[in-house]
Amino acid sequence: MGHLFRHQEGEAAAPVVANIPAPQASTIDYDWVLISGFIIVLTQVGFAFIEAGSVRYKNSQSIVIKVILGLFLTILIWWLFGYGFSFGYDFQTNFMGGTKLGGSNWEANQYGNDYTNFVFRASGAAIAVSVLSGAAAERMTFLAWSILAIVYAGFIYAGLAHWTLAQGWLTTLGYKDFSGAGVVFFAAGVAGLVVTVLLKPRRFRFDPNTTLQFQRHSPIYIAFGSILVFAGWLFYNGGIVAQGANSKYTQGLVAVNTLIAGATGGFFAFIIRFFQYETTSLVALSRGIISALVAVSAATDDMKPWTAFIYGLLAAVFYSVLAKVIPKVHIDDPVEVVPVFLGNGFLGIFLSAFFDTKAGVFYGFGAKLLGMQLLGLLIIFVWVAFFVLITLLVLKGFGVLRIDADTESVGIDKAHCLGEAIVFANQIDEVPLVQKTEMVQLGNSQIGSGFRPGFR
C-alpha cells in the first residue's frame, strides 16, 4: 500500500547517480534565505498583537514590551554566543559548538554563508522566545524576563538547535524535524508550562468567589496577529529549503502544505468551538491557525497536501480539547501557550512518524522513526524543563521573579510603563463629555460598555 502514498517529482523518479557532489547554493538562494529572515522578524508584530489581545487591558503594553525586548536580547545573545553554540564547530563532542562566537571567523563562500544563516536562524530563535513571553504574561518582572530570555535563547535553545537543526547528534540518531515543531515550538511550550506553573496563577484567577474578570481584552488583536504570523510562517518554513534553484518542487510543496494546514486548523477549531459552546469564536479561529502551523512544521517537506489537511484537522481537535482541560487543572495560561505550542508540537512530531513519506510507518518503513521521535521529544522535555526550572528558582530566590500584589492589582502598565497602552489627553473630562452628548439617551449600561474599563 505504501506506493499509493508516495509523491513523484515528474513522471518517474530520476535515477540515482553516484559520486556527484551536492549542488551548492547560488546567490539567489542566499537572497531567498536572507529575505525570509527579514520577514520572520516581522512575525514579532503578529506575536505582539496575539499576546496583547490575550491579556487584560491593564497589562497589554507590558506584554508587548516583553515581546520586543525578547527580540532584541535574542539577536544580541545569538551574535555573541547562540549562533556559535548552534552552528559552530563542536570539536567532535556532538554537544555544542564552540567557534564563530561574537561573529568571529564567519564566512561567505560557495559552501555556506554565516551572515545570511545568522539572520534566518536568529529570527527563528526570536520566535521561540516570543512564544515563551506569553507564558510570563501579567506576572513576571521585566528583569526576570530579560534574564530568562537570554538564558533560553543563548544556551537552552542554542543547544537544541545544534543537536537538530545543525544536523547534530539527535538528528544523526534518526530524529526528524523539518523546521522546528519539536525543537522550537514544543520546546517553547515546555518552557512555558514550567514558567506558568512556577509563577502560579494570577491573583484570584481560580477563586470561585471573585468578581474580577479575566477575559481577553481584544480578540480582534489576536486575529490580526494570527494572520500576520500565518503569512510569516510561509517564509519561516520556506526559508528552510535553501537551495530553491535545485528544489523547486520541494519549495512549492512546503508552501502548499503550510497554507492547507493553517486554513484547515483555523476552520475546524472554529467549528469545534461552535459545537462546544454554541457560539462563534474569533479566538478559536485564530488559535486553530497557529496550532496547525506548529504541527505541520514537523515534516512539511515530506508529506502530500491531503496529509497537511489531516494535520490541520487533528491540530484543531488537539487544541480544542487542551484549551478546555488546562483551566480545569488550574494552570493559568492566558495566551494558551501549552495547548497551542506544547500540545501541537508534540502532535506534529508524533504524526510525522506515520505520515513522513521517506521514513513513516504508513509508507512501509516500520516503527523506527516513531521510536526516534518519542526519544527526541523526551530529551527536549528534560533538557528544557531542567534548565528553565533552575533559572526560575534562582530568580525566585533573589526575589525578582514575580511582580508584587500591588502591581498586579493596578496593572503593570500603570505601575511600570508610565500609563496604560492608550492614554487620552483629556482623560479626566472624558466621562462628563460623553454624558453631555445625545449618547446619554442610550442608557448608562450601553454607554458604559464603550469605556475602557469594559476592556478585559
PDB file of N, CA and C in Angstrom, residues 371-441:
ATOM      1  N   GLY A 371      10.003   5.563  17.288  1.00  0.00           N
ATOM      2  CA  GLY A 371      10.852   5.478  18.478  1.00  0.00           C
ATOM      3  C   GLY A 371      11.786   6.663  18.594  1.00  0.00           C
ATOM      4  N   MET A 372      12.379   7.073  17.469  1.00  0.00           N
ATOM      5  CA  MET A 372      13.300   8.203  17.492  1.00  0.00           C
ATOM      6  C   MET A 372      12.580   9.514  17.808  1.00  0.00           C
ATOM      7  N   GLN A 373      11.363   9.665  17.275  1.00  0.00           N
ATOM      8  CA  GLN A 373      10.601  10.895  17.534  1.00  0.00           C
ATOM      9  C   GLN A 373      10.228  11.002  19.013  1.00  0.00           C
ATOM     10  N   LEU A 374       9.776   9.906  19.593  1.00  0.00           N
ATOM     11  CA  LEU A 374       9.415   9.925  21.015  1.00  0.00           C
ATOM     12  C   LEU A 374      10.642  10.140  21.888  1.00  0.00           C
ATOM     13  N   LEU A 375      11.764   9.535  21.513  1.00  0.00           N
ATOM     14  CA  LEU A 375      13.000   9.753  22.256  1.00  0.00           C
ATOM     15  C   LEU A 375      13.423  11.210  22.172  1.00  0.00           C
ATOM     16  N   GLY A 376      13.322  11.799  20.974  1.00  0.00           N
ATOM     17  CA  GLY A 376      13.685  13.196  20.804  1.00  0.00           C
ATOM     18  C   GLY A 376      12.824  14.116  21.646  1.00  0.00           C
ATOM     19  N   LEU A 377      11.523  13.857  21.680  1.00  0.00           N
ATOM     20  CA  LEU A 377      10.623  14.679  22.484  1.00  0.00           C
ATOM     21  C   LEU A 377      10.956  14.567  23.964  1.00  0.00           C
ATOM     22  N   LEU A 378      11.290  13.361  24.412  1.00  0.00           N
ATOM     23  CA  LEU A 378      11.659  13.167  25.820  1.00  0.00           C
ATOM     24  C   LEU A 378      12.933  13.935  26.166  1.00  0.00           C
ATOM     25  N   ILE A 379      13.929  13.859  25.290  1.00  0.00           N
ATOM     26  CA  ILE A 379      15.188  14.572  25.523  1.00  0.00           C
ATOM     27  C   ILE A 379      14.953  16.073  25.552  1.00  0.00           C
ATOM     28  N   ILE A 380      14.164  16.579  24.611  1.00  0.00           N
ATOM     29  CA  ILE A 380      13.856  18.008  24.573  1.00  0.00           C
ATOM     30  C   ILE A 380      13.147  18.432  25.855  1.00  0.00           C
ATOM     31  N   PHE A 381      12.171  17.642  26.291  1.00  0.00           N
ATOM     32  CA  PHE A 381      11.414  17.971  27.503  1.00  0.00           C
ATOM     33  C   PHE A 381      12.334  18.062  28.718  1.00  0.00           C
ATOM     34  N   VAL A 382      13.173  17.065  28.900  1.00  0.00           N
ATOM     35  CA  VAL A 382      14.053  17.032  30.072  1.00  0.00           C
ATOM     36  C   VAL A 382      15.048  18.186  30.043  1.00  0.00           C
ATOM     37  N   TRP A 383      15.679  18.412  28.885  1.00  0.00           N
ATOM     38  CA  TRP A 383      16.670  19.481  28.747  1.00  0.00           C
ATOM     39  C   TRP A 383      16.062  20.851  29.053  1.00  0.00           C
ATOM     40  N   VAL A 384      14.926  21.129  28.444  1.00  0.00           N
ATOM     41  CA  VAL A 384      14.301  22.437  28.606  1.00  0.00           C
ATOM     42  C   VAL A 384      13.761  22.612  30.020  1.00  0.00           C
ATOM     43  N   ALA A 385      13.014  21.628  30.503  1.00  0.00           N
ATOM     44  CA  ALA A 385      12.389  21.751  31.824  1.00  0.00           C
ATOM     45  C   ALA A 385      13.441  21.919  32.916  1.00  0.00           C
ATOM     46  N   PHE A 386      14.526  21.190  32.828  1.00  0.00           N
ATOM     47  CA  PHE A 386      15.558  21.257  33.867  1.00  0.00           C
ATOM     48  C   PHE A 386      16.187  22.639  33.944  1.00  0.00           C
ATOM     49  N   PHE A 387      16.652  23.153  32.818  1.00  0.00           N
ATOM     50  CA  PHE A 387      17.376  24.425  32.854  1.00  0.00           C
ATOM     51  C   PHE A 387      16.451  25.623  33.053  1.00  0.00           C
ATOM     52  N   VAL A 388      15.231  25.558  32.542  1.00  0.00           N
ATOM     53  CA  VAL A 388      14.287  26.641  32.812  1.00  0.00           C
ATOM     54  C   VAL A 388      13.929  26.665  34.287  1.00  0.00           C
ATOM     55  N   LEU A 389      13.707  25.490  34.861  1.00  0.00           N
ATOM     56  CA  LEU A 389      13.369  25.415  36.293  1.00  0.00           C
ATOM     57  C   LEU A 389      14.504  25.955  37.154  1.00  0.00           C
ATOM     58  N   ILE A 390      15.726  25.579  36.836  1.00  0.00           N
ATOM     59  CA  ILE A 390      16.879  26.077  37.598  1.00  0.00           C
ATOM     60  C   ILE A 390      16.953  27.604  37.509  1.00  0.00           C
ATOM     61  N   THR A 391      16.783  28.134  36.313  1.00  0.00           N
ATOM     62  CA  THR A 391      16.839  29.582  36.123  1.00  0.00           C
ATOM     63  C   THR A 391      15.763  30.293  36.932  1.00  0.00           C
ATOM     64  N   LEU A 392      14.551  29.785  36.893  1.00  0.00           N
ATOM     65  CA  LEU A 392      13.444  30.422  37.611  1.00  0.00           C
ATOM     66  C   LEU A 392      13.610  30.324  39.118  1.00  0.00           C
ATOM     67  N   LEU A 393      14.123  29.192  39.591  1.00  0.00           N
ATOM     68  CA  LEU A 393      14.333  29.041  41.031  1.00  0.00           C
ATOM     69  C   LEU A 393      15.391  30.018  41.547  1.00  0.00           C
ATOM     70  N   VAL A 394      16.417  30.245  40.760  1.00  0.00           N
ATOM     71  CA  VAL A 394      17.432  31.238  41.142  1.00  0.00           C
ATOM     72  C   VAL A 394      16.809  32.629  41.202  1.00  0.00           C
ATOM     73  N   LEU A 395      16.034  32.985  40.184  1.00  0.00           N
ATOM     74  CA  LEU A 395      15.369  34.288  40.168  1.00  0.00           C
ATOM     75  C   LEU A 395      14.397  34.422  41.335  1.00  0.00           C
ATOM     76  N   LYS A 396      13.690  33.355  41.637  1.00  0.00           N
ATOM     77  CA  LYS A 396      12.767  33.382  42.771  1.00  0.00           C
ATOM     78  C   LYS A 396      13.520  33.538  44.083  1.00  0.00           C
ATOM     79  N   GLY A 397      14.674  32.888  44.178  1.00  0.00           N
ATOM     80  CA  GLY A 397      15.488  33.003  45.384  1.00  0.00           C
ATOM     81  C   GLY A 397      15.955  34.426  45.647  1.00  0.00           C
ATOM     82  N   PHE A 398      16.210  35.175  44.594  1.00  0.00           N
ATOM     83  CA  PHE A 398      16.614  36.581  44.726  1.00  0.00           C
ATOM     84  C   PHE A 398      15.410  37.518  44.842  1.00  0.00           C
ATOM     85  N   GLY A 399      14.206  36.958  44.779  1.00  0.00           N
ATOM     86  CA  GLY A 399      13.004  37.758  44.958  1.00  0.00           C
ATOM     87  C   GLY A 399      12.662  38.668  43.800  1.00  0.00           C
ATOM     88  N   VAL A 400      13.084  38.309  42.587  1.00  0.00           N
ATOM     89  CA  VAL A 400      12.834  39.179  41.425  1.00  0.00           C
ATOM     90  C   VAL A 400      11.976  38.499  40.369  1.00  0.00           C
ATOM     91  N   LEU A 401      11.392  37.347  40.696  1.00  0.00           N
ATOM     92  CA  LEU A 401      10.688  36.575  39.676  1.00  0.00           C
ATOM     93  C   LEU A 401       9.321  37.154  39.343  1.00  0.00           C
ATOM     94  N   ARG A 402       8.492  37.381  40.358  1.00  0.00           N
ATOM     95  CA  ARG A 402       7.107  37.758  40.128  1.00  0.00           C
ATOM     96  C   ARG A 402       6.837  39.174  40.627  1.00  0.00           C
ATOM     97  N   ILE A 403       5.933  39.862  39.932  1.00  0.00           N
ATOM     98  CA  ILE A 403       5.550  41.205  40.348  1.00  0.00           C
ATOM     99  C   ILE A 403       4.833  41.130  41.695  1.00  0.00           C
ATOM    100  N   ASP A 404       4.835  42.228  42.434  1.00  0.00           N
ATOM    101  CA  ASP A 404       4.176  42.238  43.739  1.00  0.00           C
ATOM    102  C   ASP A 404       2.665  42.374  43.578  1.00  0.00           C
ATOM    103  N   ALA A 405       1.961  42.160  44.680  1.00  0.00           N
ATOM    104  CA  ALA A 405       0.498  42.155  44.656  1.00  0.00           C
ATOM    105  C   ALA A 405      -0.085  43.500  44.243  1.00  0.00           C
ATOM    106  N   ASP A 406       0.530  44.595  44.711  1.00  0.00           N
ATOM    107  CA  ASP A 406       0.019  45.923  44.359  1.00  0.00           C
ATOM    108  C   ASP A 406       0.130  46.179  42.863  1.00  0.00           C
ATOM    109  N   THR A 407       1.279  45.805  42.288  1.00  0.00           N
ATOM    110  CA  THR A 407       1.469  45.982  40.844  1.00  0.00           C
ATOM    111  C   THR A 407       0.478  45.134  40.063  1.00  0.00           C
ATOM    112  N   GLU A 408       0.241  43.925  40.530  1.00  0.00           N
ATOM    113  CA  GLU A 408      -0.704  43.054  39.834  1.00  0.00           C
ATOM    114  C   GLU A 408      -2.119  43.613  39.884  1.00  0.00           C
ATOM    115  N   SER A 409      -2.466  44.246  40.992  1.00  0.00           N
ATOM    116  CA  SER A 409      -3.819  44.801  41.131  1.00  0.00           C
ATOM    117  C   SER A 409      -4.031  46.004  40.232  1.00  0.00           C
ATOM    118  N   VAL A 410      -3.076  46.922  40.235  1.00  0.00           N
ATOM    119  CA  VAL A 410      -3.251  48.148  39.457  1.00  0.00           C
ATOM    120  C   VAL A 410      -2.924  47.940  37.986  1.00  0.00           C
ATOM    121  N   GLY A 411      -2.101  46.920  37.696  1.00  0.00           N
ATOM    122  CA  GLY A 411      -1.679  46.664  36.320  1.00  0.00           C
ATOM    123  C   GLY A 411      -0.238  47.073  36.104  1.00  0.00           C
ATOM    124  N   ILE A 412       0.503  46.259  35.380  1.00  0.00           N
ATOM    125  CA  ILE A 412       1.922  46.546  35.135  1.00  0.00           C
ATOM    126  C   ILE A 412       2.084  47.834  34.335  1.00  0.00           C
ATOM    127  N   ASP A 413       1.147  48.108  33.440  1.00  0.00           N
ATOM    128  CA  ASP A 413       1.261  49.302  32.594  1.00  0.00           C
ATOM    129  C   ASP A 413       1.267  50.576  33.433  1.00  0.00           C
ATOM    130  N   LYS A 414       0.335  50.683  34.354  1.00  0.00           N
ATOM    131  CA  LYS A 414       0.284  51.878  35.197  1.00  0.00           C
ATOM    132  C   LYS A 414       1.449  51.930  36.172  1.00  0.00           C
ATOM    133  N   ALA A 415       1.849  50.776  36.691  1.00  0.00           N
ATOM    134  CA  ALA A 415       2.889  50.734  37.719  1.00  0.00           C
ATOM    135  C   ALA A 415       4.283  50.970  37.158  1.00  0.00           C
ATOM    136  N   HIS A 416       4.554  50.469  35.946  1.00  0.00           N
ATOM    137  CA  HIS A 416       5.933  50.489  35.449  1.00  0.00           C
ATOM    138  C   HIS A 416       6.093  50.996  34.025  1.00  0.00           C
ATOM    139  N   CYS A 417       5.003  51.345  33.343  1.00  0.00           N
ATOM    140  CA  CYS A 417       5.094  51.729  31.933  1.00  0.00           C
ATOM    141  C   CYS A 417       4.547  53.127  31.666  1.00  0.00           C
ATOM    142  N   LEU A 418       4.494  53.956  32.683  1.00  0.00           N
ATOM    143  CA  LEU A 418       4.039  55.347  32.550  1.00  0.00           C
ATOM    144  C   LEU A 418       2.616  55.447  32.024  1.00  0.00           C
ATOM    145  N   GLY A 419       1.777  54.490  32.369  1.00  0.00           N
ATOM    146  CA  GLY A 419       0.387  54.566  31.967  1.00  0.00           C
ATOM    147  C   GLY A 419      -0.038  53.404  31.099  1.00  0.00           C
ATOM    148  N   GLU A 420      -1.341  53.346  30.833  1.00  0.00           N
ATOM    149  CA  GLU A 420      -1.881  52.260  30.035  1.00  0.00           C
ATOM    150  C   GLU A 420      -1.524  52.442  28.562  1.00  0.00           C
ATOM    151  N   ALA A 421      -1.902  51.442  27.758  1.00  0.00           N
ATOM    152  CA  ALA A 421      -1.489  51.423  26.353  1.00  0.00           C
ATOM    153  C   ALA A 421      -1.946  52.657  25.598  1.00  0.00           C
ATOM    154  N   ILE A 422      -3.169  53.133  25.878  1.00  0.00           N
ATOM    155  CA  ILE A 422      -3.681  54.343  25.251  1.00  0.00           C
ATOM    156  C   ILE A 422      -4.075  55.314  26.354  1.00  0.00           C
ATOM    157  N   VAL A 423      -3.488  56.489  26.354  1.00  0.00           N
ATOM    158  CA  VAL A 423      -3.774  57.499  27.363  1.00  0.00           C
ATOM    159  C   VAL A 423      -4.344  58.716  26.663  1.00  0.00           C
ATOM    160  N   PHE A 424      -5.530  59.159  27.059  1.00  0.00           N
ATOM    161  CA  PHE A 424      -6.188  60.299  26.446  1.00  0.00           C
ATOM    162  C   PHE A 424      -5.736  61.590  27.117  1.00  0.00           C
ATOM    163  N   ALA A 425      -5.493  62.618  26.310  1.00  0.00           N
ATOM    164  CA  ALA A 425      -5.039  63.897  26.852  1.00  0.00           C
ATOM    165  C   ALA A 425      -6.091  64.504  27.771  1.00  0.00           C
ATOM    166  N   ASN A 426      -7.364  64.295  27.445  1.00  0.00           N
ATOM    167  CA  ASN A 426      -8.449  64.853  28.248  1.00  0.00           C
ATOM    168  C   ASN A 426      -9.153  63.763  29.033  1.00  0.00           C
ATOM    169  N   GLN A 427      -8.361  62.831  29.570  1.00  0.00           N
ATOM    170  CA  GLN A 427      -8.931  61.645  30.188  1.00  0.00           C
ATOM    171  C   GLN A 427      -9.864  61.997  31.357  1.00  0.00           C
ATOM    172  N   ILE A 428      -9.539  63.033  32.144  1.00  0.00           N
ATOM    173  CA  ILE A 428     -10.356  63.400  33.303  1.00  0.00           C
ATOM    174  C   ILE A 428     -11.738  63.862  32.868  1.00  0.00           C
ATOM    175  N   ASP A 429     -11.792  64.554  31.730  1.00  0.00           N
ATOM    176  CA  ASP A 429     -13.055  65.113  31.262  1.00  0.00           C
ATOM    177  C   ASP A 429     -13.822  64.168  30.353  1.00  0.00           C
ATOM    178  N   GLU A 430     -13.286  62.964  30.148  1.00  0.00           N
ATOM    179  CA  GLU A 430     -13.876  62.065  29.159  1.00  0.00           C
ATOM    180  C   GLU A 430     -15.313  61.678  29.523  1.00  0.00           C
ATOM    181  N   VAL A 431     -15.574  61.274  30.756  1.00  0.00           N
ATOM    182  CA  VAL A 431     -16.907  60.830  31.142  1.00  0.00           C
ATOM    183  C   VAL A 431     -17.921  61.967  31.081  1.00  0.00           C
ATOM    184  N   PRO A 432     -17.630  63.135  31.690  1.00  0.00           N
ATOM    185  CA  PRO A 432     -18.600  64.237  31.567  1.00  0.00           C
ATOM    186  C   PRO A 432     -18.880  64.632  30.129  1.00  0.00           C
ATOM    187  N   LEU A 433     -17.848  64.558  29.277  1.00  0.00           N
ATOM    188  CA  LEU A 433     -18.028  64.934  27.878  1.00  0.00           C
ATOM    189  C   LEU A 433     -19.017  64.000  27.192  1.00  0.00           C
ATOM    190  N   VAL A 434     -18.903  62.712  27.448  1.00  0.00           N
ATOM    191  CA  VAL A 434     -19.807  61.747  26.831  1.00  0.00           C
ATOM    192  C   VAL A 434     -21.223  61.922  27.362  1.00  0.00           C
ATOM    193  N   GLN A 435     -21.331  62.193  28.652  1.00  0.00           N
ATOM    194  CA  GLN A 435     -22.652  62.312  29.260  1.00  0.00           C
ATOM    195  C   GLN A 435     -23.428  63.515  28.734  1.00  0.00           C
ATOM    196  N   LYS A 436     -22.737  64.517  28.225  1.00  0.00           N
ATOM    197  CA  LYS A 436     -23.398  65.710  27.704  1.00  0.00           C
ATOM    198  C   LYS A 436     -23.909  65.521  26.285  1.00  0.00           C
ATOM    199  N   THR A 437     -23.536  64.437  25.648  1.00  0.00           N
ATOM    200  CA  THR A 437     -23.939  64.212  24.259  1.00  0.00           C
ATOM    201  C   THR A 437     -25.260  63.471  24.193  1.00  0.00           C
ATOM    202  N   GLU A 438     -25.748  63.294  22.980  1.00  0.00           N
ATOM    203  CA  GLU A 438     -27.010  62.594  22.804  1.00  0.00           C
ATOM    204  C   GLU A 438     -26.891  61.114  23.131  1.00  0.00           C
ATOM    205  N   MET A 439     -25.638  60.601  23.322  1.00  0.00           N
ATOM    206  CA  MET A 439     -25.458  59.193  23.637  1.00  0.00           C
ATOM    207  C   MET A 439     -26.038  58.844  24.997  1.00  0.00           C
ATOM    208  N   VAL A 440     -26.231  59.859  25.857  1.00  0.00           N
ATOM    209  CA  VAL A 440     -26.759  59.583  27.182  1.00  0.00           C
ATOM    210  C   VAL A 440     -28.155  58.984  27.097  1.00  0.00           C
ATOM    211  N   GLN A 441     -28.844  59.211  25.981  1.00  0.00           N
ATOM    212  CA  GLN A 441     -30.188  58.677  25.809  1.00  0.00           C
ATOM    213  C   GLN A 441     -30.189  57.149  25.672  1.00  0.00           C
TER     214      GLN A 441
END
